Structure formats: C-alpha cells, structure tokens
XYZ file of C-alpha atoms in Angstrom:
342
model
C -45.365 -68.420 -102.461
C -48.173 -65.892 -102.629
C -49.647 -63.956 -99.730
C -51.676 -60.813 -99.060
C -51.824 -58.153 -96.339
C -54.810 -55.901 -95.638
C -53.850 -52.218 -96.027
C -56.997 -50.236 -95.225
C -55.222 -46.957 -94.440
C -51.901 -45.321 -95.278
C -51.559 -46.713 -98.797
C -50.160 -43.394 -100.082
C -47.306 -43.214 -97.568
C -46.627 -46.945 -97.985
C -46.073 -46.617 -101.716
C -44.312 -43.238 -101.463
C -43.384 -40.786 -104.179
C -43.219 -42.639 -107.512
C -43.700 -45.893 -105.547
C -40.142 -45.604 -104.161
C -41.040 -47.197 -100.805
C -42.652 -50.267 -102.297
C -39.700 -50.561 -104.706
C -37.375 -50.816 -101.684
C -39.340 -53.839 -100.471
C -39.406 -55.441 -103.911
C -35.724 -54.835 -104.698
C -34.251 -55.710 -101.301
C -36.410 -58.800 -100.677
C -36.723 -59.999 -104.271
C -40.521 -59.987 -104.295
C -43.308 -58.655 -106.498
C -46.313 -56.773 -105.133
C -49.636 -55.665 -106.524
C -52.482 -53.709 -104.936
C -55.815 -55.484 -105.233
C -58.634 -53.439 -103.680
C -57.554 -53.010 -100.012
C -54.982 -55.818 -100.001
C -51.367 -55.857 -101.085
C -50.550 -59.166 -102.731
C -46.964 -60.430 -102.389
C -45.272 -63.029 -104.564
C -41.808 -64.546 -104.224
C -39.727 -67.054 -102.263
C -41.290 -68.320 -99.034
C -38.767 -66.633 -96.715
C -38.905 -63.308 -98.577
C -42.701 -63.271 -98.652
C -42.870 -64.067 -94.932
C -40.418 -61.270 -94.178
C -42.381 -58.775 -96.308
C -45.606 -59.910 -94.676
C -44.241 -59.177 -91.168
C -43.018 -55.741 -92.238
C -46.335 -54.820 -93.859
C -48.374 -56.136 -90.934
C -46.293 -53.974 -88.572
C -46.901 -51.012 -90.878
C -50.660 -51.603 -91.109
C -51.017 -52.061 -87.333
C -49.049 -48.907 -86.514
C -51.059 -46.813 -88.998
C -54.248 -48.046 -87.297
C -52.741 -46.977 -83.960
C -52.246 -43.457 -85.303
C -48.560 -43.527 -86.199
C -47.911 -41.113 -89.075
C -45.059 -41.929 -91.457
C -43.528 -39.292 -93.683
C -42.222 -40.544 -96.996
C -38.567 -39.938 -96.156
C -38.801 -41.564 -92.714
C -40.591 -44.671 -93.956
C -38.100 -45.086 -96.798
C -35.211 -44.999 -94.310
C -36.939 -47.480 -91.983
C -37.660 -49.897 -94.833
C -34.044 -49.838 -95.973
C -32.932 -50.878 -92.495
C -35.488 -53.633 -91.858
C -35.083 -55.215 -95.308
C -31.327 -55.546 -94.788
C -31.357 -56.678 -91.147
C -33.695 -59.649 -90.508
C -33.255 -59.239 -86.737
C -34.920 -55.800 -86.759
C -38.688 -55.373 -87.018
C -40.333 -52.210 -88.330
C -42.207 -51.713 -85.052
C -39.074 -52.161 -82.932
C -37.120 -49.741 -85.124
C -39.812 -47.052 -84.939
C -40.449 -47.444 -81.211
C -36.803 -47.754 -80.155
C -35.973 -44.388 -81.661
C -37.616 -42.230 -79.047
C -38.733 -38.810 -80.199
C -36.685 -35.940 -78.793
C -37.408 -32.233 -78.672
C -34.580 -30.138 -80.129
C -35.570 -26.485 -80.034
C -38.217 -26.000 -82.718
C -37.557 -29.503 -84.118
C -38.962 -32.821 -82.937
C -36.754 -35.621 -84.222
C -36.407 -39.380 -83.962
C -33.438 -41.433 -85.203
C -34.169 -43.022 -88.566
C -31.608 -45.846 -88.485
C -30.120 -48.196 -85.903
C -26.768 -46.394 -85.995
C -28.414 -42.989 -85.561
C -30.112 -44.348 -82.442
C -26.785 -45.734 -81.168
C -25.162 -42.374 -81.885
C -27.712 -40.401 -79.845
C -27.561 -42.909 -77.010
C -23.754 -42.791 -77.046
C -23.829 -38.981 -76.778
C -26.215 -39.243 -73.816
C -24.012 -41.791 -72.025
C -20.469 -40.661 -72.850
C -18.515 -37.427 -72.585
C -16.547 -38.079 -75.805
C -18.119 -39.645 -78.901
C -16.680 -40.180 -82.385
C -19.146 -40.366 -85.288
C -17.355 -41.844 -88.304
C -18.959 -42.479 -91.677
C -20.086 -41.116 -95.044
C -21.903 -37.909 -95.900
C -25.652 -37.719 -95.365
C -25.826 -39.973 -92.293
C -26.858 -37.150 -89.938
C -23.620 -36.961 -87.930
C -23.425 -33.160 -87.815
C -27.159 -32.505 -87.729
C -27.854 -34.853 -84.817
C -24.808 -33.640 -82.883
C -26.006 -30.028 -83.200
C -29.502 -31.159 -82.149
C -28.111 -32.796 -79.011
C -26.045 -29.682 -78.271
C -29.089 -27.410 -78.593
C -31.112 -29.743 -76.365
C -28.356 -29.673 -73.704
C -28.186 -25.878 -73.868
C -31.950 -25.333 -73.628
C -32.227 -27.749 -70.685
C -29.285 -25.952 -69.004
C -27.107 -29.066 -68.849
C -24.366 -26.932 -70.443
C -23.882 -23.174 -70.529
C -22.510 -22.870 -74.068
C -21.996 -24.625 -77.394
C -18.650 -24.642 -79.190
C -18.770 -25.615 -82.882
C -15.467 -26.006 -84.678
C -14.032 -27.520 -87.846
C -10.847 -27.200 -89.911
C -10.807 -24.339 -92.420
C -9.621 -26.606 -95.239
C -10.549 -25.938 -98.865
C -12.189 -28.936 -100.528
C -9.864 -29.117 -103.507
C -10.418 -25.476 -104.467
C -8.257 -22.404 -103.999
C -10.488 -19.633 -102.710
C -7.738 -17.082 -102.219
C -8.023 -14.290 -99.664
C -11.627 -13.690 -98.668
C -12.728 -10.108 -97.915
C -14.411 -8.837 -94.768
C -14.061 -9.280 -91.022
C -12.540 -12.368 -89.409
C -16.004 -13.896 -88.961
C -16.872 -13.202 -92.601
C -13.625 -14.896 -93.681
C -14.213 -18.137 -91.768
C -18.023 -18.372 -92.006
C -18.039 -20.017 -95.472
C -16.085 -22.959 -94.035
C -18.504 -23.287 -91.107
C -21.776 -22.879 -93.021
C -23.073 -26.462 -92.434
C -22.924 -25.865 -88.692
C -24.890 -22.619 -89.041
C -27.450 -24.376 -91.252
C -28.121 -26.964 -88.539
C -28.388 -24.263 -85.863
C -30.931 -22.248 -87.857
C -32.946 -25.423 -88.368
C -33.143 -25.963 -84.590
C -33.632 -22.395 -83.357
C -35.211 -19.189 -84.579
C -32.775 -17.035 -86.572
C -32.897 -14.066 -84.178
C -32.257 -16.348 -81.201
C -29.224 -17.880 -82.923
C -27.801 -14.411 -83.603
C -28.328 -13.314 -79.989
C -26.686 -16.468 -78.647
C -23.730 -15.975 -80.995
C -23.386 -12.317 -79.945
C -23.307 -13.374 -76.276
C -20.778 -16.151 -77.124
C -23.249 -18.689 -75.729
C -22.831 -20.302 -79.143
C -19.365 -19.993 -80.620
C -18.556 -21.104 -84.167
C -14.838 -21.011 -84.925
C -12.026 -22.756 -86.831
C -9.877 -25.120 -84.776
C -6.970 -22.648 -84.708
C -9.012 -20.677 -82.149
C -9.118 -23.657 -79.745
C -5.428 -23.639 -78.795
C -4.663 -22.804 -75.168
C -8.295 -22.928 -74.003
C -10.062 -25.065 -71.388
C -13.738 -25.508 -72.254
C -15.743 -26.146 -69.079
C -19.525 -26.649 -68.933
C -19.641 -26.828 -72.742
C -20.965 -28.987 -75.559
C -18.164 -29.128 -78.134
C -18.650 -30.392 -81.695
C -15.550 -30.985 -83.818
C -16.884 -31.415 -87.354
C -15.085 -32.545 -90.539
C -12.377 -33.956 -88.265
C -10.908 -36.042 -91.089
C -9.286 -32.799 -92.302
C -7.385 -32.231 -89.078
C -3.785 -33.311 -88.582
C -2.883 -35.634 -85.668
C -1.431 -32.613 -83.838
C -4.618 -30.599 -84.306
C -6.763 -33.544 -83.205
C -4.765 -33.980 -79.987
C -4.966 -30.240 -79.334
C -8.770 -30.130 -79.701
C -9.391 -33.297 -77.664
C -7.363 -31.932 -74.774
C -9.465 -28.744 -74.611
C -12.338 -30.583 -72.933
C -12.951 -29.327 -69.392
C -15.222 -30.225 -66.484
C -18.943 -30.898 -67.090
C -18.388 -30.900 -70.862
C -19.297 -33.197 -73.721
C -17.458 -33.472 -77.033
C -18.595 -35.023 -80.312
C -16.029 -35.562 -83.078
C -17.378 -36.253 -86.584
C -15.711 -37.114 -89.861
C -15.731 -39.059 -93.109
C -12.438 -40.902 -93.784
C -13.243 -41.050 -97.518
C -13.266 -37.247 -97.850
C -9.811 -36.220 -96.639
C -8.765 -32.906 -98.211
C -5.322 -32.723 -96.616
C -2.281 -32.631 -98.848
C -0.718 -35.777 -100.252
C 1.064 -37.889 -97.651
C -0.469 -36.071 -94.657
C -2.167 -38.389 -92.170
C -5.699 -37.643 -91.007
C -6.042 -36.839 -87.321
C -9.370 -38.677 -87.271
C -7.818 -41.965 -88.395
C -4.955 -41.440 -85.973
C -7.337 -40.895 -83.042
C -9.499 -43.890 -84.025
C -6.429 -46.153 -83.705
C -4.922 -44.594 -80.570
C -8.145 -44.155 -78.553
C -9.894 -47.384 -79.494
C -10.825 -49.179 -76.266
C -10.244 -46.194 -73.969
C -12.879 -46.159 -71.228
C -15.431 -43.361 -71.522
C -14.935 -42.883 -75.281
C -17.518 -44.252 -77.716
C -17.079 -44.829 -81.469
C -20.166 -45.042 -83.692
C -19.523 -46.132 -87.268
C -22.053 -45.230 -89.964
C -22.340 -46.798 -93.428
C -24.273 -46.241 -96.632
C -27.429 -47.747 -95.074
C -27.546 -44.764 -92.695
C -27.647 -42.162 -95.487
C -30.896 -40.230 -95.079
C -30.589 -37.937 -98.082
C -31.808 -38.732 -101.598
C -31.652 -42.477 -102.307
C -29.065 -41.741 -105.009
C -26.633 -40.613 -102.303
C -26.586 -44.144 -100.855
C -25.657 -45.570 -104.241
C -22.996 -42.890 -104.783
C -21.418 -43.631 -101.387
C -21.412 -47.366 -102.117
C -19.837 -46.844 -105.555
C -17.005 -44.757 -104.087
C -16.432 -47.366 -101.366
C -16.068 -50.076 -104.022
C -13.647 -47.895 -105.983
C -11.492 -47.166 -102.917
C -11.530 -50.838 -101.889
C -10.341 -51.819 -105.370
C -7.576 -49.225 -105.154
C -6.491 -50.571 -101.758
C -6.472 -54.156 -103.053
C -4.088 -53.114 -105.808
C -1.655 -52.218 -103.030
C -2.187 -55.620 -101.415
C -3.667 -54.143 -98.236
C -5.659 -56.000 -95.600
C -8.903 -54.015 -95.591
C -9.862 -55.264 -92.134
C -6.897 -53.388 -90.658
C -6.539 -49.574 -90.338
C -4.992 -48.087 -93.442
C -1.332 -47.057 -93.077
C -0.265 -43.570 -94.046
C 0.954 -44.570 -97.503
C -2.371 -46.200 -98.261
C -4.300 -43.202 -96.984
C -2.314 -41.006 -99.337
C -2.941 -43.421 -102.221
C -6.697 -43.666 -101.660
C -6.876 -39.906 -101.223
C -5.106 -39.468 -104.543
C -7.480 -41.964 -106.168
C -10.481 -40.023 -104.888
C -9.149 -36.690 -106.042
C -8.230 -37.770 -109.557
C -11.379 -39.713 -110.452
C-alpha cells in the first residue's frame, strides 16, 4: 500500500537530527518514506501504512495548531506510539499536562512517566522501579521542588545509600558533607536544574533542602516533608524498612531504584526487591514500573538497557527460574555476579 500525508510545516523537527525521528517510524512500523515536495509518501503493509498515516496526520495537525516539538521530545513520543497501537500521538502529547517546576516547565514524555507523576500526586508513597535514563530521579526531584514552592511541604529530604559502584574510593578528604557529596551528586544535579544555584545553596544552608546518606535517617520522624529515597536497590532490607518508617504526617515519599544495578556484596538481598514483594497490594502505596521504552537519554541507551535485560534473562534461564516470579536471593546474587563480571 502507498499513501501520502501533507506536511506543510515542521518538516525539520519531524525528520530530526540525521533523520532519527523518521527512522523510528520506518524501523518500528516496517515502512519506507520519501519526501516529495510538501508530502511525505509512505509505502508498506496496509496496517503499517494506516498507522503511520494516523501518526503523521496528528503531527501535522498539532504543528498547525502551534504545538512545538523539540527533537528529543518527538523522538520519545514516536517510540511510544509506534509500539502501542492503542495510543495516539495527540492523546500522548495532550495527556501529559505541562507542569511548572521552578525554572523548568516539563511534560511527561512517555505513558509511564505520566503514570509516575500522577501516582506521586495521588499517593503518599510511590515506588519507581526501572532502568537508568527513565527520569525516575529527575521527575521525583521536580515534584518535590513544585511541592516546596507551592508550600504543600516545608522541606525536601533527598537520600540514597553511599555505596561504591564497584570501585574502592578509599577515605575521602574534607568535611562530612564533602565526603558524602560525591555519592549524592545526581540529586544535586537535578536540584540545580530546577532552581537557581544561589537559591539551592540558601535552602540547603537553612536545611529546607537536606541531602544526606540513609545512615542519617535513623531515629527521625519526617513531618511535612517530601522525601526521595534514590538508588534504593543498594539498600539492605533493614535499611529499606528503616527509611520507610521515617515518614511522618503530611509527608510524601518516593522510592526509586533499578534492580539490574545492585552494587551490594554477593549474596546480599536488595531492600528494593524485598519491599516490592512485601508491600505489593498495600493500600495507599503505588508501584510504577519503567522499561527500556521509557529511556529518554540517547537512543543508544535504550538498546544498551535491552541488551543487558536479554543477558540477565538468559542467565536466569540457565538456573531454571520462572521469570514471571520475583527472583529469589540466590538468583539475585547470580544475576548480580553476571552483571559485574561481563
């Protein structure tokens, strides 16, 4: 089947850098396209051509209405709509309402990012579980900043385990903050992206924003706070329980982690996996699971994540595991060893 769609404006953003956006359409739908004057001609199977036609018509109509697509955003949207036939480009763009986060104005770029933000709005405890690059930390910090600026909370608590990612850094010099800051740098990066640098420093000095390793959470009750527990896969079950039970009145907590990047020692169970099993189905707790389709970094990152997932699945199959069930401790240790030695 052959068809064509009029594209009078927005051709540059449609094609993207080195035509990467149009290549997403061609690769995912199995079609061929060619630009003829102001029309994009599509060739392929009937169903694929019809699907591409609907996507491109949505794109053309929204551009006429004044919607501006950046290259990265459009690429992410196209990856979602080409893999999920029940989602239209217009619905995806419009459902992700734009939010103001300090000096940033953001909209979710994937279905799961939208679910994640909505879950944080609705629930007091949310788990974001999935691979690197899916926006778990960044969006959680954005929601925390928004809550602080709108005075829904009086402070932000950012914490993560001070676990070395396979490297021995030895004893770091300087003050206590200077010793732990390298472990917490991703949280600072997100903060500086949302707020002016001098404002971040003032808020940290006043302890309105507190960035600390999880060891500093013991014995505290955190009222009227937005708490983010990042890199939670590197906590032990005991540490996870300790942090979860710090939550006080009028507080929200977001717990993020990637089960494929556990840097605990061999045989040690991840507190994130433990909590996912124990708390599944508990009222008031929401779990949002991300996958490689939600990766919003360089397109190569999606392929890297998928390749590692295939490798870990193959390793688990060698042990005769049922991959639809939570991995037992022995399997977690095995897959962790596989990841570290390859």
